[in-house]
Tab-separated table of C-alpha atoms in Angstrom:
chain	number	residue	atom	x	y	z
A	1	UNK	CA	97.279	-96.143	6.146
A	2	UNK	CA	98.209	-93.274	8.169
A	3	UNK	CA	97.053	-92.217	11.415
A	4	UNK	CA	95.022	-89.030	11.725
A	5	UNK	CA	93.920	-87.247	15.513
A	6	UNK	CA	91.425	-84.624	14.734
A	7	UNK	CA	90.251	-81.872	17.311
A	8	UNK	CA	87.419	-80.282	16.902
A	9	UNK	CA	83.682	-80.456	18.341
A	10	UNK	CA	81.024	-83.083	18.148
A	11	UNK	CA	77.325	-81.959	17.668
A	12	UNK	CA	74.603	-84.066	18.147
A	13	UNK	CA	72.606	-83.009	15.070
A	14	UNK	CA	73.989	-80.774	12.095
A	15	UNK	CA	76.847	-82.390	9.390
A	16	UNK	CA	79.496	-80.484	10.606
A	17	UNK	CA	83.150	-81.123	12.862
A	18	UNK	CA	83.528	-84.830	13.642
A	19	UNK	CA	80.696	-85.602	12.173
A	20	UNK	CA	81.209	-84.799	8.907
A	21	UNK	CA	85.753	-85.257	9.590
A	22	UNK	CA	85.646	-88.817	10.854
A	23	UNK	CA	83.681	-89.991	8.130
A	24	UNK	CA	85.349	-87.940	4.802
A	25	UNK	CA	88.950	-88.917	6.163
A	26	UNK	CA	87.840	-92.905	6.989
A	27	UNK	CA	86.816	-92.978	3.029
A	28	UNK	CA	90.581	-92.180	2.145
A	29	UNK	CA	91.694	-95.181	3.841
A	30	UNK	CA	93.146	-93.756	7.435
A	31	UNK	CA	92.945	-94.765	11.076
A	32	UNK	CA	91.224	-91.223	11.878
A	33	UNK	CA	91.283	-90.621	16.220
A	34	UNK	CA	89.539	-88.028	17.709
A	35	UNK	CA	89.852	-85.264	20.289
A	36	UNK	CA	86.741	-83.479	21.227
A	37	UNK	CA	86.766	-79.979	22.520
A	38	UNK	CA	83.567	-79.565	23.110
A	39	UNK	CA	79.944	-81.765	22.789
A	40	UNK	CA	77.207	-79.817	21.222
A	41	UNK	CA	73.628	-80.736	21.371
A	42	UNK	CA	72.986	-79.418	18.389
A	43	UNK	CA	74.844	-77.089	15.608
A	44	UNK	CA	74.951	-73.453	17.137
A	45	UNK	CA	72.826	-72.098	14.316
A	46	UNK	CA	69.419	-73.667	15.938
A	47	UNK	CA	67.738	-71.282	17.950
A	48	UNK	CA	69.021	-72.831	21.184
A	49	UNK	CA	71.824	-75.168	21.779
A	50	UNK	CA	73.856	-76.195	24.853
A	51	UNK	CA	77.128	-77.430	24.925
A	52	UNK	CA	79.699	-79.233	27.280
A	53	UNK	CA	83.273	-77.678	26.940
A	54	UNK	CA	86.127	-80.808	27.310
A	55	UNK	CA	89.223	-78.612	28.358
A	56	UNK	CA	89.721	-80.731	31.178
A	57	UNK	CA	89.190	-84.268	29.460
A	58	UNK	CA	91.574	-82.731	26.657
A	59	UNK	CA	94.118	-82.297	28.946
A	60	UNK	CA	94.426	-85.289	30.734
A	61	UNK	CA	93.718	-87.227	27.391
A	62	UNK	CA	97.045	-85.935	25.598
A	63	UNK	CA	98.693	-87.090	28.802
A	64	UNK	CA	97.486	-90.400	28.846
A	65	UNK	CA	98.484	-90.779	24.894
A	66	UNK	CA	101.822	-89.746	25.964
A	67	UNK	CA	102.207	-92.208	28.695
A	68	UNK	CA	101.195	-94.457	26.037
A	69	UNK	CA	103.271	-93.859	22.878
A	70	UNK	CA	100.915	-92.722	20.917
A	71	UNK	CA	101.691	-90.969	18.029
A	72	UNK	CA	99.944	-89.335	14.936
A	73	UNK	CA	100.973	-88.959	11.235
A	74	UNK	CA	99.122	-86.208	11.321
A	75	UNK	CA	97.364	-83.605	13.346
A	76	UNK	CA	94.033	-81.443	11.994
A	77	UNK	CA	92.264	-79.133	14.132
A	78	UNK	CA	89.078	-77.440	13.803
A	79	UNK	CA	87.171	-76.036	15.908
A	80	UNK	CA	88.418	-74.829	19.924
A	81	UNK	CA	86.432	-74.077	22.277
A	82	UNK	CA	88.903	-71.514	24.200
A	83	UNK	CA	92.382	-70.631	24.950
A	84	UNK	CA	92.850	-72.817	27.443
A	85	UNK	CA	92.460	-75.209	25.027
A	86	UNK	CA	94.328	-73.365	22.109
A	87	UNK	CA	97.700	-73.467	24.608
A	88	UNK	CA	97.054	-77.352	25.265
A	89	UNK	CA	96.611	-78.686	22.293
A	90	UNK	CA	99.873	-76.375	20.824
A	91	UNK	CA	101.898	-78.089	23.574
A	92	UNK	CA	100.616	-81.652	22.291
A	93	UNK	CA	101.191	-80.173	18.595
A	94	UNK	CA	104.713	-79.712	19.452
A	95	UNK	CA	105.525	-82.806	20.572
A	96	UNK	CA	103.862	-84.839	18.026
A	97	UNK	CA	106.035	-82.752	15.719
A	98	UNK	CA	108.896	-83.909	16.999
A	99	UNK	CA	108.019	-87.722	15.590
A	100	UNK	CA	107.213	-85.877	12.196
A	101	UNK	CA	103.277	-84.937	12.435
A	102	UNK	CA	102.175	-83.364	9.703
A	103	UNK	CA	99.575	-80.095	11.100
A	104	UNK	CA	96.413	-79.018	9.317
A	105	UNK	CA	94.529	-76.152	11.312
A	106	UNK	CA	91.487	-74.980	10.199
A	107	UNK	CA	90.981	-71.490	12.833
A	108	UNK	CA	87.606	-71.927	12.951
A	109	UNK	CA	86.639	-68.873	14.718
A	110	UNK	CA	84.869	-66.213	12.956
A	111	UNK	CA	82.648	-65.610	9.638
A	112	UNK	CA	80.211	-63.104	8.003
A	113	UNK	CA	82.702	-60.330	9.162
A	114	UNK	CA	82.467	-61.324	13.025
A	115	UNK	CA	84.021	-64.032	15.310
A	116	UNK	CA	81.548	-66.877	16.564
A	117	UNK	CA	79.777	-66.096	19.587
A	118	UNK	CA	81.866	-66.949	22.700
A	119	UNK	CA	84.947	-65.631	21.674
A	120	UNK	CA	87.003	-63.241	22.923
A	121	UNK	CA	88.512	-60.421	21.182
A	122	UNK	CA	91.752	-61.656	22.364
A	123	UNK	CA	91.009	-65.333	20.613
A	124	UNK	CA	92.510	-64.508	16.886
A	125	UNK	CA	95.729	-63.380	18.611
A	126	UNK	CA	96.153	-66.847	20.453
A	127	UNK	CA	95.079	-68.890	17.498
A	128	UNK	CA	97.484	-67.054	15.304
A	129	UNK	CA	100.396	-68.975	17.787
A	130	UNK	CA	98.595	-72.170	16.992
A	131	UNK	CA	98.602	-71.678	13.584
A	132	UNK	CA	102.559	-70.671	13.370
A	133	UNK	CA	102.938	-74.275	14.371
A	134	UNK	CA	101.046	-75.631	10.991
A	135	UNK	CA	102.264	-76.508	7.564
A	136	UNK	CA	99.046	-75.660	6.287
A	137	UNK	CA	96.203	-73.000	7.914
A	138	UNK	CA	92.823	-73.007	6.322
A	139	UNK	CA	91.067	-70.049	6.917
A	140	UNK	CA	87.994	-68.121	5.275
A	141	UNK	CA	88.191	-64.724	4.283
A	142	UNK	CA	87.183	-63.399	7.994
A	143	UNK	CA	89.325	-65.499	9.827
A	144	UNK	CA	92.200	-64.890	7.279
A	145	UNK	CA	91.748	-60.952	8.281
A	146	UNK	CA	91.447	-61.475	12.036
A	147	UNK	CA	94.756	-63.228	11.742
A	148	UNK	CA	96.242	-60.275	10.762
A	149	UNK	CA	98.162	-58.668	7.347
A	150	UNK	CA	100.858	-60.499	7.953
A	151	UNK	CA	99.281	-63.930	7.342
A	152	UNK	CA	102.015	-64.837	4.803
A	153	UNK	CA	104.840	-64.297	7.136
A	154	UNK	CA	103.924	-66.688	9.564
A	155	UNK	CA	105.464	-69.814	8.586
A	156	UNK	CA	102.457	-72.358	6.594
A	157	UNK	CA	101.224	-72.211	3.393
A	158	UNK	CA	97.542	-70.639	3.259
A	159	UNK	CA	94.617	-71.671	1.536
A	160	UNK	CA	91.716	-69.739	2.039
A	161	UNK	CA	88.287	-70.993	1.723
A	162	UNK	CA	85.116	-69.465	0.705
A	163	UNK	CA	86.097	-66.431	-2.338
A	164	UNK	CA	84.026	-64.677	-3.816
A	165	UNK	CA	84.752	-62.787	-7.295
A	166	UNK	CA	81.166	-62.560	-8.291
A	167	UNK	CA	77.675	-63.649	-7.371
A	168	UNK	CA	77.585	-66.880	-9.215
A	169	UNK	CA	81.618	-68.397	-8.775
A	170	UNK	CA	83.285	-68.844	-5.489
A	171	UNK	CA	86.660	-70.542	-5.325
A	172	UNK	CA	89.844	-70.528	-2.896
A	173	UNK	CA	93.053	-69.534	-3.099
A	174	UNK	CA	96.556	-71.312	-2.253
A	175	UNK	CA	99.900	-69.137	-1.050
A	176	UNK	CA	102.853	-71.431	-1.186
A	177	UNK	CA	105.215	-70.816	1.740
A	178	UNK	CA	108.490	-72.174	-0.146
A	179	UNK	CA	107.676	-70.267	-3.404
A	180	UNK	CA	106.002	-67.637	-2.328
A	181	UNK	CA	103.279	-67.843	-5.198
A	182	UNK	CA	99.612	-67.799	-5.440
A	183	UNK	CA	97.121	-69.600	-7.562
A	184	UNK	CA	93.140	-70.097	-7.294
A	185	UNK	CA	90.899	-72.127	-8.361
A	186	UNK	CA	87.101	-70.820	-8.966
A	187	UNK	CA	84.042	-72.856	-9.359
A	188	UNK	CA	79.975	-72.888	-9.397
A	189	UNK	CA	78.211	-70.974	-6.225
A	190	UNK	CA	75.119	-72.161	-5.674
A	191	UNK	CA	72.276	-69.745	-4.332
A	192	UNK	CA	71.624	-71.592	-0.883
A	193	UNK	CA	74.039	-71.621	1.886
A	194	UNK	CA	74.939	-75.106	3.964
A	195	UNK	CA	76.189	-75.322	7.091
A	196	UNK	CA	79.394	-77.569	7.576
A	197	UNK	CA	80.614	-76.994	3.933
A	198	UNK	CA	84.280	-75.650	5.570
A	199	UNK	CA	84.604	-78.339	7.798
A	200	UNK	CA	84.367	-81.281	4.647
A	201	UNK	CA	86.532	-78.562	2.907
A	202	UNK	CA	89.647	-79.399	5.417
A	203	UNK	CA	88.655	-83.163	6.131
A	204	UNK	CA	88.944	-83.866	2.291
A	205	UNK	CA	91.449	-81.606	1.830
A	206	UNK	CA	93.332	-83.890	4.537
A	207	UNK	CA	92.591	-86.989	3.570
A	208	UNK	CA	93.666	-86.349	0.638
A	209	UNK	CA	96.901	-84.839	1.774
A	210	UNK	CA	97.717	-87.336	3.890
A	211	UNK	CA	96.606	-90.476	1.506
A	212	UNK	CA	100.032	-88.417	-0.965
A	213	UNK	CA	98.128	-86.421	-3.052
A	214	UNK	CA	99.923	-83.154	-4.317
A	215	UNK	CA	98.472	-79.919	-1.801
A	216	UNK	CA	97.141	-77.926	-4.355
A	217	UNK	CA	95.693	-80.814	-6.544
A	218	UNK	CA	93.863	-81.941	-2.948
A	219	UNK	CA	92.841	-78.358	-2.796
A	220	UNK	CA	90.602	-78.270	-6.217
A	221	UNK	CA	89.462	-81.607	-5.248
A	222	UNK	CA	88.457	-80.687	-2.056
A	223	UNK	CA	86.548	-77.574	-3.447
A	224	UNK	CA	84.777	-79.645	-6.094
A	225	UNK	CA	83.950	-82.170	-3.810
A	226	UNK	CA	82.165	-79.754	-1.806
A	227	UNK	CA	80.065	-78.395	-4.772
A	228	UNK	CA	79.038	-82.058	-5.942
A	229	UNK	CA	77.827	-82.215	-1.883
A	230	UNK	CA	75.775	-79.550	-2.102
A	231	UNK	CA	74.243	-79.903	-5.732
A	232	UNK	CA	73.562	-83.467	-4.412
A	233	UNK	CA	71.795	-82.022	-1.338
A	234	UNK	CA	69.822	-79.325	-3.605
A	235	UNK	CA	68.501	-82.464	-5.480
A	236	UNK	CA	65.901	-83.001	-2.429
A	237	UNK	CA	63.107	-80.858	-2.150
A	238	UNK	CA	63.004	-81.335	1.489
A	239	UNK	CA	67.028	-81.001	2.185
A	240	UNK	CA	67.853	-79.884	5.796
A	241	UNK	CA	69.445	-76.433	5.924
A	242	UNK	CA	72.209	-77.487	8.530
A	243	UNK	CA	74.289	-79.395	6.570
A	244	UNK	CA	74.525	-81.487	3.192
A	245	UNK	CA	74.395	-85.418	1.490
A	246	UNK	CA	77.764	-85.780	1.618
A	247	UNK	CA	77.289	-89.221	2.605
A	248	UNK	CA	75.995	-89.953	-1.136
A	249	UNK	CA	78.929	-88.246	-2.447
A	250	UNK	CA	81.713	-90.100	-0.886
């Protein structure tokens, strides 16, 4: 069993973040922990939302943990709420490094060709730091290109989420840091977009990972476990838009 902290946000109704993380990862068999960065009341693509931002409670958290000994096999991040919280949780990357954490960050920032609302233009150059401190950075397409052209150069492998070679197959594609090689795996797109799908991408992805599964082998498995989530969810007539069954999947 290994011990997983995962830091992202927690919405109150939409299969996303934690909700969707704690859950995937548990199913491999790990302790998973949690560190919020922000409460949502609902997933931000309802009409309205409101939200609590944790930057604060974040930082006195990683203290206490200290103070405590407590350490992680690894570290995935998802979604942060600001750069306040983007320089805190590097500093508590670093040091869990130093008792051999493993780091998965997913920069959830930006999609559709635009960051998230709430972000600054200056964000993608501050996650870009966090994401020098990773062994593996999970980014879609938009996020990949806010990062910046040289992606490859900063230190973790990449696998990027979400590609797109034609209307009907969408797939992702894995840049090995040590070799320098690239390979990609393509599968089934399905006509109806779910919300969430990127964050069970990374929590299987780490699960599996972490549970000693080869990356790119955890990769494809993550992908197709995402399909069979949403073909499963496409099954119900009356399936909620904001996210999918993955329960009955796992």
């Amino acid at each position: 069993m290994k011990r997983i902290c995962t830091v992202q946000d927690l919405c109150g109704v939409g299969k996303s973040s934690l909700g969707c993380a704690m859950p995937v990862l548990n199913s491999f068999g790990h302790e998973v922990c949690s560190l919020p960065t922000a409460v949502f009341s609902n997933h931000t693509a309802f009409d309205s939302v409101t939200s609590v931002e944790l930057t604060t409670f974040i930082k006195k958290t990683v203290e206490i943990w200290e103070d405590q000994h407590i350490f992680f096999d690894c570290i995935y991040t998802g979604y942060i709420k600001n750069q306040d919280q983007l320089e805190i949780i590097g500093d508590f990357i670093d040091r869990q490094k130093k008792h051999g954490a493993f780091v998965v960050v997913d920069p959830c920032m930006a999609d559709q060709g635009k960051l998230y609302s709430g972000f600054a233009d200056t964000f993608p150059l501050a996650m870009k730091e966090l994401c020098k401190k990773a062994n593996i950075i999970l980014p879609n397409s938009t996020e990949a290109d806010l990062l910046g052209n040289d992606l490859e150069n900063l230190g973790p492998s990449i696998i990027k989420k979400g590609l797109s070679p034609s209307c009907d197959r969408t797939g992702i594609s894995f840049f090995d840091a040590e070799t320098r090689k690239t390979k990609t795996y393509f599968h089934k797109k399905h006509g109806e977009n779910f919300f969430g799908t990127g964050d069970l991408f990374a929590a299987y992805f780490t699960g599996s990972v972490m549970a000693g599964n080869d990356i790119w082998n955890s990769a494809c498995k993550a992908a197709e476990f995402v399909e069979k989530c949403i073909s499963k969810t496409l099954e119900n007539p009356e399936h909620r838009w904001y996210g999918t069954d993955f329960e009955s999947v796992l």
